[in-house]
Phi, psi and omega in degrees: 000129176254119156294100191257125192254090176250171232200123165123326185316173182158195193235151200216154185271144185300148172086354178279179160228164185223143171246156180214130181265162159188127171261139154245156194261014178264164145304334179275019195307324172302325162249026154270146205265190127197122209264178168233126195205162185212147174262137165279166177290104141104024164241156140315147187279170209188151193287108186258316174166181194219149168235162163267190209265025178233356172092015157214054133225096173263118172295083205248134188288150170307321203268341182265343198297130204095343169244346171250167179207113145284132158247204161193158159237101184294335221254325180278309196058064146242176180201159202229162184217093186250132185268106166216125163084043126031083194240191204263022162266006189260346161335127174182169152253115175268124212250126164256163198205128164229135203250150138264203183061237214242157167301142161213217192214333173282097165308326140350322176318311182328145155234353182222151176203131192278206148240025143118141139256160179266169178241128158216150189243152204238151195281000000 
């Protein structure tokens, strides 16, 4: 069973930054796909990005790309969520997520899931 943790949320001022963690508690982490994805207050979750499993393949939704970066350290058997320039609309509770197989964009893909830390951000 893959456990997923995530870690880092708080409340930050537009224009700040944020890293966001997720531990997965398994071994197989190198063959895990692993995405990111977050709910805003009275929306649907929604896709933020994805990395494949060695990590020079990123997906990014148009509104975070260029200001988020996924990474990862398989050797941590983490992934990272680095947050920049930060605006409020970016509030949510951000969810990490994992797959095998292939990169995706599509939450349904997810077969693991954490249970979101929040983010908020104030203008």
């Amino acid at each position: 069973q893959v456990q997923l943790e995530e870690s880092g949320g708080g409340l930050v001022q537009a224009g700040d930054s944020l890293r966001l963690s997720c531990a997965c508690s398994v071994g197989t982490f190198t063959l895990l796909v692993m995405g990111w994805f977050r709910q805003a207050p009275g929306k649907e979750r929604e896709f933020v990005g994805t990395i494949d499993r060695s990590g020079n393949d990123t997906i990014y939704v148009e509104s975070v790309r260029g200001r988020f970066t996924i990474s990862r350290d398989n050797a941590e058997k983490t992934v990272y969520l680095q947050m920049n320039n930060i605006e409020p609309e970016d509030t949510a509770v951000y969810y990490c997520a994992a797959r095998f197989l292939a990169v995706s964009p599509h939450e349904h893909d997810y077969r693991y899931w954490g249970r979101g830390t929040q983010v908020t951000v104030s203008s």
